């Protein structure tokens, strides 16, 4: 029998065998127009010039009052940037552009149905709509600077309007990805202490007008049970003046924004000058324990960092048409659809729908119609686009100068298709590595200054100084071929300030492992642990290999295994649950869920479907497992720990390795037998799908 590859404990070990790729160079045409062609930028942003170097980014913004202290480390490791400075994020993204560019498109909104025309919002129109909505937030909803408000909105222009109206008043917005369930929204309402929820009646996705208002009812009811009352639900309408949701409005709690706005027509609200270190927004992300973490991002530091990186890494000029296909409900959308591009007075495209719907040409028709020249997406989408229409881009007359990939490692083969077919061999590519916690890019090539290497993010961007440590804190040097834990040696302005309401978790998750002295106020003693394995090649390029913790990266989005396991334990029949990642052709990773049942319950396909559905209800469709395995028992160590390594090997059809130390080794054979049957089943259903 053929010997299978033995399951490795970490992705790091697997990827070390990847071969070095050849380099690709930017065209002279690109270099000639690029925002950053000055090699000395790396000197200017060296550690010797830290932290003052970041003044260069902060100076891209308009300040009411300049700061006194660039970096305040007195509450290490909760760093404070530009302390003493006063600034407003909405003013910087909108008002300051009016004098010269009020007629320029700020947002091109592309509805999913192709028979609906694209809407072009000028900076002036954006200004008017933000002001009217800010007046409503202040005078009707009673919100003020420092309050938190939860948004549960899809890809419609009302989402950036809402975010910027909050920013205008210093209200901290906490946007929950539209695809998340009402229950997931409730958890975030409770954690952030919001008493206002802003949502929409419905939106289009894959050809269907979804009833989104139903989620608000679930969210409010659930939040109430957990002790957080929502007094007001503000409901935008997909078609103003018309209700697109069958879910009834609750009297005295739910209000259509479009009805209320009539009272605020023509209102103007002065932007509130906020301290630079005041929180601008919260963005929740998954971690190793069940509870999502509210990453708290600052106003001045965040905005300076996204403006700087949008200008120099995304190479955005005011005359560019920039399309980032991420969802605004994730950090990429906050930083690189809304705040970064608008701070630079670019025209930013927002697309409501699915890029492969109704057919493989949709994305490229949008690019052609709007003459998009900067394009930004994730490997999962690139893989999906390649699968459904490998030759499609050539049929459309668009030309990108610049393309981004973000969110997960990209396979060199997929990178090359992106470059040759989507970019038509003309566009530079930046592979940007970063995280929800970081506000902006950490590793990437500066596009006119460094060659591209498929599959590698590149060196730290200017001002970011990554380092790889082994588990004992020894540096793993360039070119050794060994992987380790990637850390950043220095703070930077885009870095989150803390986990909302949980400073201890912030310190223990990101700093404890490599902190040199817990009492130190010196930033040099506090390297930031990113939670990814990486290796560094001789030429200084970082290759990111994957998470070192219990986080599964599904289509570039983070799901905590504990989060999924605790959701499945909500089903009464389930006694124990274990989630493991399985490699997937399009999504990168998908979860497999193993459960054992309480005594007295029997396995059935209906029960498996019920458990699967409970994950979707608790978290969202993104969490749907590939398969729910109802097993007689979990493989366990003698001390009772579930051996996820063994389950992961079975799910990925790898050798399980040594199981003799298990308390119940026989169970492994039993589960293995189940898995072989299932793999056959999956192959059959795939064949059937192909025929269709
Ligand atoms: O594992 C890394 C992976 O995505 C994680 C961060 O996920 P999230 O907070 O959802 O933010 C995604 C978008 C910023 C990282 O810890 N990741 C992100 N970008 C890359 C990546 N892995 C490899 N290459 C990348 N370019």
XYZ file of C-alpha atoms and ligand atoms in Angstrom:
718
model
C 0.000 0.000 0.000
C 1.196 3.497 -0.804
C 2.491 5.294 2.303
C 0.620 8.490 2.973
C 2.336 11.666 4.030
C 2.371 11.750 7.824
C 0.213 14.553 9.222
C 2.323 17.450 10.402
C 1.569 19.344 13.562
C 1.826 22.736 11.933
C 1.362 24.227 8.499
C 4.792 25.744 8.929
C 6.513 22.407 8.516
C 4.546 21.581 5.381
C 5.319 24.748 3.547
C 9.045 24.766 4.183
C 9.350 22.473 1.182
C 7.991 25.086 -1.220
C 10.566 26.033 -3.779
C 11.813 29.564 -4.278
C 9.946 31.351 -7.064
C 11.390 33.570 -9.768
C 10.992 37.347 -9.474
C 8.665 39.543 -11.561
C 9.442 43.232 -12.116
C 7.146 46.278 -12.345
C 6.969 47.941 -15.781
C 8.713 51.263 -16.405
C 5.269 52.671 -17.197
C 4.128 51.826 -13.684
C 7.296 53.148 -12.069
C 7.071 56.414 -14.005
C 3.722 57.264 -12.406
C 4.182 55.669 -8.960
C 3.727 57.640 -5.726
C 6.787 56.125 -4.121
C 9.988 55.626 -6.095
C 12.434 56.870 -3.513
C 14.646 54.052 -2.232
C 15.584 56.170 0.800
C 12.133 55.609 2.234
C 13.507 52.510 3.976
C 16.209 54.644 5.641
C 13.746 57.314 6.625
C 11.554 54.631 8.238
C 14.423 52.716 9.860
C 14.328 51.876 13.572
C 16.841 54.686 14.146
C 14.236 57.165 12.976
C 11.381 55.561 14.876
C 8.801 56.815 15.891
C 9.180 60.268 14.318
C 9.226 58.757 10.802
C 5.455 58.329 10.995
C 5.006 62.105 10.934
C 5.263 61.640 7.165
C 1.967 59.699 7.196
C 0.235 61.959 9.726
C 1.097 64.939 7.534
C -1.115 63.528 4.783
C -4.032 64.571 7.004
C -5.509 67.869 8.203
C -5.242 68.364 11.961
C -7.148 70.871 14.121
C -4.196 70.744 16.465
C -0.818 69.135 15.966
C 0.325 66.507 18.477
C 2.943 67.014 21.222
C 4.053 63.394 21.630
C 4.413 61.124 18.608
C 4.407 57.892 20.616
C 3.393 57.687 24.260
C 4.551 54.405 25.819
C 3.593 55.155 29.426
C 0.814 52.521 29.428
C 2.842 49.829 27.618
C 1.854 47.872 25.573
C -1.237 50.042 24.970
C 0.550 52.472 22.700
C -0.829 55.958 22.087
C 0.018 57.819 18.882
C 0.063 61.543 18.132
C -0.976 62.444 21.669
C -2.255 65.981 22.121
C -3.366 66.104 18.487
C -6.977 66.844 17.513
C -8.481 65.501 14.324
C -11.748 64.357 12.726
C -11.777 61.337 10.403
C -14.925 62.350 8.515
C -13.560 65.837 7.870
C -10.420 64.272 6.402
C -12.325 61.829 4.190
C -14.945 64.279 2.908
C -15.039 67.978 3.875
C -11.472 68.823 2.994
C -11.946 67.573 -0.577
C -14.923 69.807 -1.336
C -13.048 72.940 -2.257
C -11.307 71.388 -5.254
C -13.172 68.126 -5.859
C -16.801 68.379 -4.832
C -17.958 67.098 -8.222
C -15.679 64.094 -8.239
C -17.148 60.628 -7.611
C -16.314 59.488 -4.098
C -18.230 56.222 -4.389
C -19.339 54.225 -7.405
C -21.995 51.883 -6.087
C -22.681 48.816 -8.213
C -25.980 47.087 -7.345
C -25.982 43.354 -7.917
C -28.925 43.267 -10.379
C -27.423 44.304 -13.699
C -30.591 46.086 -14.775
C -30.032 48.635 -11.982
C -27.667 51.397 -13.062
C -24.471 52.136 -11.173
C -24.882 55.059 -8.748
C -22.135 57.662 -8.608
C -21.964 59.665 -5.387
C -19.922 62.838 -5.615
C -17.996 64.153 -2.630
C -20.623 66.887 -2.312
C -23.467 64.365 -2.222
C -21.608 62.212 0.274
C -21.092 65.309 2.423
C -24.792 66.169 2.364
C -25.961 62.637 3.162
C -23.452 62.219 5.999
C -24.459 65.529 7.556
C -28.168 64.732 7.468
C -27.646 61.304 8.948
C -25.265 62.664 11.603
C -27.988 65.129 12.630
C -30.391 62.191 12.966
C -27.900 60.194 15.025
C -27.369 63.100 17.370
C -30.864 64.528 17.651
C -33.098 61.496 17.177
C -30.955 58.624 18.452
C -29.299 60.722 21.162
C -25.796 59.484 20.354
C -22.665 61.405 21.272
C -18.872 61.087 21.169
C -17.624 57.937 22.875
C -20.933 56.009 22.550
C -20.802 52.703 20.692
C -23.256 51.852 17.963
C -23.578 48.498 16.215
C -24.048 48.386 12.443
C -25.152 45.206 10.693
C -25.024 46.267 7.083
C -24.172 44.853 3.654
C -22.344 46.477 0.725
C -24.517 49.534 0.142
C -23.446 53.212 0.136
C -25.451 53.746 3.315
C -22.776 51.752 5.146
C -19.905 54.229 4.586
C -22.414 57.063 5.054
C -23.276 55.618 8.468
C -19.648 54.999 9.421
C -18.581 58.507 8.432
C -21.586 60.105 10.159
C -20.483 58.323 13.339
C -16.897 59.463 12.826
C -18.123 63.034 12.344
C -19.560 62.969 15.871
C -16.857 60.822 17.499
C -19.321 57.910 17.930
C -17.495 54.569 17.899
C -18.959 52.379 15.161
C -18.874 48.608 15.362
C -19.842 47.116 12.010
C -20.769 43.430 11.958
C -20.292 41.638 8.615
C -23.702 41.533 6.882
C -23.454 37.776 6.325
C -23.171 37.086 10.042
C -26.239 35.794 11.865
C -28.481 37.754 14.214
C -26.971 35.796 17.108
C -23.406 36.792 16.150
C -24.612 40.380 15.882
C -26.133 40.103 19.379
C -22.832 38.979 20.900
C -21.163 42.086 19.469
C -23.996 44.389 20.610
C -23.599 43.047 24.142
C -19.811 43.195 24.225
C -19.672 46.745 22.889
C -22.624 47.953 25.033
C -24.576 49.426 22.100
C -28.145 50.580 22.575
C -28.707 51.497 18.939
C -28.571 49.037 16.029
C -28.350 50.297 12.443
C -29.380 47.886 9.718
C -31.172 47.619 6.353
C -34.376 45.891 5.266
C -32.802 43.750 2.545
C -30.030 43.402 -0.028
C -29.121 41.312 -3.043
C -26.770 38.359 -2.919
C -26.487 35.713 -5.642
C -29.711 36.829 -7.334
C -31.868 36.840 -4.196
C -33.234 39.798 -2.269
C -32.431 38.701 1.286
C -34.578 39.577 4.288
C -31.949 41.206 6.461
C -34.323 42.896 8.913
C -35.149 39.446 10.350
C -31.593 39.303 11.729
C -32.130 42.544 13.637
C -35.091 41.052 15.497
C -33.042 38.001 16.486
C -30.096 40.201 17.501
C -32.144 42.536 19.693
C -34.039 39.708 21.371
C -30.859 37.764 22.093
C -28.983 40.863 23.328
C -31.853 41.572 25.705
C -31.500 38.050 27.143
C -27.833 38.738 27.706
C -28.631 41.982 29.524
C -28.136 44.602 26.804
C -31.204 46.587 25.764
C -31.369 48.062 22.285
C -33.832 50.975 22.371
C -33.700 51.916 18.729
C -33.260 50.002 15.503
C -32.637 52.305 12.554
C -33.525 50.570 9.298
C -32.206 51.845 5.966
C -34.190 50.773 2.898
C -32.640 49.055 -0.105
C -35.170 50.958 -2.210
C -35.841 54.259 -0.397
C -39.518 54.675 0.426
C -40.324 51.001 -0.135
C -40.101 48.155 2.368
C -38.148 45.195 0.990
C -38.500 42.949 4.043
C -41.508 40.859 5.076
C -40.420 41.144 8.739
C -42.700 43.609 10.542
C -41.357 46.739 12.193
C -41.627 46.859 15.984
C -43.566 49.905 17.161
C -41.549 52.358 19.225
C -38.287 50.516 18.524
C -37.807 50.232 14.753
C -37.643 53.274 12.487
C -37.117 53.629 8.758
C -34.207 56.003 8.316
C -35.694 57.392 5.112
C -38.847 58.494 6.967
C -36.869 60.162 9.753
C -34.460 61.881 7.390
C -37.220 64.174 6.118
C -36.812 66.156 9.346
C -33.082 66.578 8.837
C -32.956 67.739 5.211
C -30.321 70.403 4.709
C -28.907 70.051 8.246
C -25.168 70.565 8.664
C -23.249 69.290 11.661
C -19.769 70.525 12.493
C -17.258 67.689 12.733
C -16.193 67.122 16.352
C -12.428 67.605 16.853
C -11.447 64.318 18.504
C -8.280 63.493 20.440
C -6.002 61.517 18.100
C -6.124 58.530 20.431
C -9.956 58.470 20.753
C -11.333 55.174 19.390
C -12.730 55.449 15.854
C -14.258 51.982 15.604
C -14.350 48.434 16.899
C -13.867 45.456 14.604
C -14.506 42.019 16.056
C -12.376 39.056 15.102
C -12.010 35.432 16.150
C -9.392 34.187 18.516
C -8.516 31.019 20.343
C -11.333 31.182 22.869
C -15.040 31.281 22.101
C -15.587 34.989 22.564
C -14.778 37.284 19.619
C -12.342 40.096 20.357
C -13.316 43.715 19.751
C -10.225 45.278 18.236
C -10.237 48.944 19.198
C -8.797 51.222 16.517
C -7.756 54.821 17.085
C -8.692 57.929 15.123
C -5.411 59.719 14.326
C -3.029 56.769 14.192
C -5.369 54.559 12.183
C -6.242 57.242 9.665
C -2.616 58.295 9.217
C -1.562 54.690 8.655
C -4.280 53.825 6.131
C -3.754 57.089 4.260
C 0.009 56.435 4.049
C -0.274 52.820 2.965
C -3.100 53.579 0.501
C -0.863 56.160 -1.106
C 2.397 54.239 -1.195
C 1.457 50.546 -1.291
C -1.882 50.787 -3.130
C -0.414 53.620 -5.236
C -3.729 55.496 -5.194
C -3.790 58.854 -6.980
C -6.894 61.066 -6.865
C -7.598 60.337 -10.548
C -7.587 56.553 -10.087
C -10.657 54.335 -10.014
C -10.034 51.946 -7.201
C -11.983 48.752 -6.612
C -11.460 46.675 -3.513
C -13.773 43.692 -3.675
C -13.551 42.860 0.052
C -16.599 43.430 2.241
C -16.706 46.611 4.312
C -17.787 44.329 7.176
C -14.170 43.161 7.459
C -11.124 45.241 8.312
C -9.945 45.321 4.683
C -13.089 47.204 3.754
C -12.785 49.673 6.632
C -9.155 50.482 5.855
C -9.019 50.075 2.094
C -12.539 50.738 0.743
C -13.599 53.537 3.061
C -11.014 55.369 5.162
C -7.753 55.075 3.167
C -9.055 55.776 -0.352
C -11.454 58.532 0.723
C -8.744 60.245 2.791
C -6.808 60.462 -0.494
C -9.822 61.740 -2.482
C -9.977 58.637 -4.682
C -13.075 57.165 -6.315
C -13.849 53.925 -4.496
C -16.049 51.190 -5.987
C -18.532 49.350 -3.763
C -20.129 46.221 -5.235
C -23.219 44.746 -3.618
C -23.045 41.236 -4.952
C -21.139 38.087 -5.738
C -18.328 38.540 -8.306
C -19.181 35.319 -10.144
C -22.916 36.049 -10.382
C -24.738 35.835 -12.776
C -21.720 34.627 -14.753
C -17.937 34.561 -14.847
C -17.706 37.897 -16.682
C -19.489 40.059 -14.118
C -16.407 41.406 -12.327
C -14.698 42.256 -15.600
C -17.775 44.037 -16.999
C -17.758 46.261 -13.906
C -14.042 46.947 -14.346
C -14.644 47.829 -18.015
C -17.654 50.074 -17.398
C -16.008 52.065 -14.604
C -12.524 51.968 -16.132
C -11.138 50.600 -12.878
C -7.335 50.717 -12.783
C -6.562 49.478 -9.252
C -8.024 46.138 -8.187
C -7.898 44.494 -4.769
C -9.151 41.041 -3.786
C -8.370 37.795 -1.937
C -6.944 34.452 -3.108
C -10.253 32.682 -2.462
C -11.983 34.985 -4.958
C -9.128 34.701 -7.436
C -9.386 30.909 -7.255
C -13.166 31.067 -7.748
C -12.862 33.449 -10.713
C -10.198 31.257 -12.271
C -12.334 28.176 -11.846
C -15.494 29.582 -13.421
C -13.880 31.649 -16.173
C -10.177 31.080 -16.749
C -10.215 32.950 -20.085
C -12.884 35.496 -19.279
C -10.795 38.643 -18.517
C -9.408 38.805 -22.083
C -12.927 39.379 -23.399
C -13.215 42.740 -21.649
C -11.484 46.007 -22.328
C -10.142 47.010 -18.951
C -6.561 47.631 -17.863
C -5.288 47.446 -14.308
C -2.047 49.165 -13.318
C -2.052 47.638 -9.850
C -3.572 44.602 -8.120
C -3.597 43.433 -4.511
C -3.996 40.037 -2.908
C -4.822 39.787 0.791
C -6.165 37.474 3.452
C -4.388 34.136 3.034
C -1.339 32.665 1.375
C -1.681 32.594 -2.413
C -0.441 29.556 -4.330
C 2.193 30.572 -6.922
C 0.075 28.984 -9.695
C -2.914 31.114 -8.747
C -0.673 34.198 -8.451
C 0.589 33.627 -11.993
C -2.945 33.376 -13.403
C -3.823 36.605 -11.562
C -0.784 38.284 -13.070
C -1.033 37.002 -16.653
C -4.779 36.751 -17.162
C -6.471 39.214 -14.797
C -3.621 41.731 -14.879
C -2.971 41.006 -18.590
C 0.737 40.975 -17.738
C 0.563 44.769 -17.242
C -0.314 45.192 -13.579
C 1.992 45.050 -10.595
C 0.822 42.830 -7.744
C 1.221 43.480 -4.051
C 0.683 40.531 -1.702
C -0.260 42.292 1.515
C -0.024 40.450 4.813
C -1.776 41.911 7.847
C -4.628 41.333 10.282
C -7.773 42.856 11.772
C -5.654 43.927 14.731
C -3.170 45.842 12.589
C -5.227 48.534 10.842
C -3.103 48.325 7.694
C -0.466 46.393 5.796
C 2.517 44.864 7.608
C 4.420 43.037 4.866
C 4.263 43.850 1.168
C 6.525 45.013 -1.571
C 6.524 48.761 -2.265
C 5.329 48.238 -5.836
C 7.793 50.471 -7.729
C 10.755 49.623 -5.512
C 10.787 45.854 -5.020
C 10.272 42.913 -7.376
C 7.290 40.599 -6.889
C 7.715 37.016 -5.772
C 4.685 34.739 -6.192
C 3.584 33.310 -2.847
C 5.663 35.712 -0.705
C 4.282 38.865 0.851
C 7.690 40.559 0.774
C 9.612 42.612 3.328
C 8.038 44.727 6.068
C 6.469 47.860 4.586
C 8.272 51.110 5.510
C 8.297 51.525 9.288
C 7.371 47.893 10.017
C 10.232 45.737 11.299
C 9.256 42.062 11.403
C 11.327 39.384 13.071
C 10.879 35.607 13.325
C 11.386 33.898 16.676
C 11.491 30.209 17.519
C 9.490 28.980 20.507
C 12.366 29.836 22.860
C 12.680 33.411 21.666
C 15.766 32.942 19.493
C 15.738 34.831 16.220
C 15.430 32.680 13.094
C 17.620 34.422 10.574
C 17.051 34.933 6.852
C 17.772 32.055 4.505
C 17.875 29.287 7.119
C 14.836 27.550 5.587
C 13.259 27.286 9.023
C 9.856 28.574 9.999
C 8.912 30.290 13.231
C 6.558 32.815 14.790
C 6.486 36.152 13.016
C 6.494 39.201 15.303
C 6.795 42.941 14.747
C 9.561 44.579 16.772
C 8.038 48.039 16.934
C 4.594 49.632 17.399
C 3.034 51.500 14.442
C 0.161 54.009 14.219
C -2.395 51.613 12.655
C -2.032 49.032 15.425
C -5.169 48.468 17.535
C -5.068 50.019 20.979
C -6.478 47.140 22.996
C -9.253 44.540 23.000
C -12.445 46.391 23.931
C -12.965 45.896 27.653
C -10.281 43.227 28.004
C -6.803 44.647 28.375
C -5.498 41.459 30.015
C -6.465 39.377 27.006
C -4.770 41.948 24.751
C -1.522 41.688 26.688
C -1.561 37.912 27.052
C -2.534 37.119 23.441
C -0.182 39.441 21.613
C 2.712 40.287 23.908
C 3.203 37.817 26.738
C 5.099 35.195 24.774
C 8.093 37.329 23.858
C 7.902 40.226 26.323
C 11.365 40.902 27.676
C 10.278 42.778 30.819
C 6.666 43.127 31.919
C 7.337 46.356 33.795
C 9.122 48.010 30.912
C 7.811 51.191 29.294
C 10.227 50.737 26.432
C 8.580 49.540 23.232
C 11.705 47.498 22.386
C 10.734 45.057 25.136
C 7.302 44.312 23.671
C 7.441 42.533 20.289
C 3.948 41.982 18.841
C 3.099 38.301 18.251
C 0.991 38.074 15.097
C -0.037 34.433 15.520
C 1.221 33.332 12.098
C 4.039 30.996 11.156
C 6.423 32.453 8.581
C 9.840 32.042 7.034
C 12.302 34.570 5.742
C 14.255 33.982 2.569
C 17.797 35.237 1.942
C 16.545 38.282 0.065
C 14.446 39.521 3.002
C 11.038 38.377 1.724
C 8.604 36.894 4.246
C 6.447 33.953 3.289
C 3.424 33.568 5.544
C 2.525 29.952 6.166
C -0.649 30.060 8.267
C -1.974 30.394 11.778
C -0.174 28.938 14.780
C -3.309 29.037 16.928
C -6.781 27.493 16.803
C -7.997 29.772 14.060
C -9.216 28.494 10.700
C -8.891 30.856 7.760
C -12.026 30.196 5.638
C -12.008 32.201 2.398
C -9.627 34.647 4.044
C -11.863 35.070 7.110
C -10.983 34.000 10.580
C -13.124 31.527 12.491
C -12.052 30.299 15.905
C -12.380 26.545 16.342
C -13.609 27.136 19.893
C -16.304 29.463 18.579
C -17.566 26.712 16.241
C -17.333 24.024 18.905
C -19.276 26.013 21.464
C -21.967 26.770 18.854
C -22.417 23.046 18.160
C -22.725 22.357 21.874
C -25.909 24.456 21.818
C -27.579 21.422 20.204
C -28.905 19.338 23.115
C -27.934 15.979 21.598
C -24.240 16.934 21.373
C -21.951 15.857 24.193
C -18.531 16.795 22.788
C -17.327 18.623 19.705
C -14.029 19.101 17.913
C -13.362 21.208 14.829
C -10.430 20.675 12.462
C -9.377 22.473 9.280
C -9.597 20.699 5.905
C -7.814 21.949 2.797
C -10.241 23.239 0.139
C -9.577 24.056 -3.498
C -11.415 27.408 -3.470
C -11.825 28.490 0.148
C -8.313 27.601 1.312
C -9.611 25.939 4.462
C -13.014 24.707 5.607
C -14.025 23.310 9.000
C -14.892 19.649 9.604
C -16.905 19.061 12.757
C -16.659 15.912 14.865
C -19.278 15.371 17.543
C -20.141 12.620 19.984
C -23.682 12.350 21.333
C -25.102 12.258 24.806
C -26.368 8.845 25.967
C -29.803 7.986 24.651
C -29.438 9.755 21.281
C -28.770 8.064 17.959
C -26.887 9.435 14.965
C -28.928 10.302 11.867
C -28.463 12.463 8.758
C -31.215 14.745 10.118
C -29.295 15.302 13.330
C -26.107 16.058 11.376
C -28.036 18.609 9.306
C -29.472 20.161 12.467
C -26.004 20.551 13.988
C -24.664 22.050 10.777
C -27.556 24.510 10.689
C -26.945 25.490 14.304
C -23.459 26.718 13.334
C -24.949 28.830 10.556
C -27.545 30.225 12.956
C -24.980 31.088 15.604
C -22.268 32.486 13.386
C -23.357 32.723 9.763
C -23.228 30.636 6.586
C -19.468 31.111 6.425
C -19.235 28.668 9.360
C -21.086 25.789 7.659
C -18.884 22.693 8.130
C -17.916 20.570 5.143
C -19.189 17.560 7.074
C -20.560 16.790 10.516
C -19.124 13.497 11.693
C -21.178 11.876 14.423
C -18.649 9.540 16.020
C -19.088 6.976 18.805
C -16.307 8.655 20.804
C -13.465 11.145 20.356
C -9.858 9.971 20.178
C -8.403 11.097 23.503
C -5.160 11.185 25.382
C -5.015 9.398 28.718
C -5.559 12.728 30.429
C -8.797 13.159 28.446
C -7.728 15.744 25.862
C -9.336 15.380 22.423
C -6.610 14.654 19.852
C -7.530 17.116 17.123
C -4.282 16.279 15.310
C -5.602 12.753 14.665
C -8.984 14.010 13.493
C -7.304 16.561 11.210
C -5.212 13.796 9.654
C -8.308 11.702 8.977
C -10.230 14.628 7.495
C -7.342 15.506 5.201
C -6.765 11.874 4.201
C -3.292 11.822 5.731
C -1.542 9.219 7.848
C -2.598 9.612 11.496
C 0.891 8.822 12.776
C 1.438 7.225 16.165
C -1.797 6.606 18.093
C -0.473 4.158 20.661
C -0.473 6.751 23.419
C -4.210 7.306 23.078
C -6.588 6.126 25.767
C -8.844 4.613 23.066
C -6.772 3.820 19.936
C -9.480 1.565 18.449
C -11.749 4.496 17.870
C -9.286 5.845 15.323
C -9.804 2.831 13.069
C -13.530 3.162 13.401
C -13.542 6.858 12.448
C -11.085 6.136 9.684
C -13.411 3.575 8.190
C -16.265 6.125 8.294
C -14.046 8.650 6.570
C -13.132 6.328 3.702
C -16.842 5.809 2.992
C -17.406 9.501 3.113
C -14.510 10.372 0.821
C -16.017 7.994 -1.745
C -19.385 9.698 -1.231
C -17.831 13.141 -1.751
C -16.074 11.987 -4.933
C -19.370 10.644 -6.290
C -21.279 13.839 -5.502
C -18.509 15.909 -7.090
C -18.720 13.779 -10.259
C -22.482 14.232 -10.322
C -22.061 18.007 -9.934
C -19.530 18.121 -12.793
C -22.024 16.324 -15.067
C -24.717 18.876 -14.210
O -3.039 34.131 8.766
C -2.921 35.439 8.243
C -3.876 35.593 7.083
O -5.059 36.140 7.621
C -4.910 36.382 9.022
C -5.614 37.651 9.398
O -6.972 37.529 9.144
P -7.940 38.766 9.363
O -7.705 39.351 10.700
O -9.319 38.282 9.055
O -7.502 39.836 8.305
C -7.543 39.525 6.951
C -7.236 40.731 6.101
C -6.271 41.663 6.615
C -3.422 36.457 9.232
O -3.075 36.194 10.564
N -3.349 36.497 6.042
C -3.722 37.767 5.808
N -3.079 38.252 4.726
C -2.273 37.291 4.269
C -2.423 36.165 5.124
N -1.716 35.049 4.933
C -0.837 35.025 3.904
N -0.635 36.044 3.059
C -1.325 37.196 3.185
N -1.142 38.182 2.315
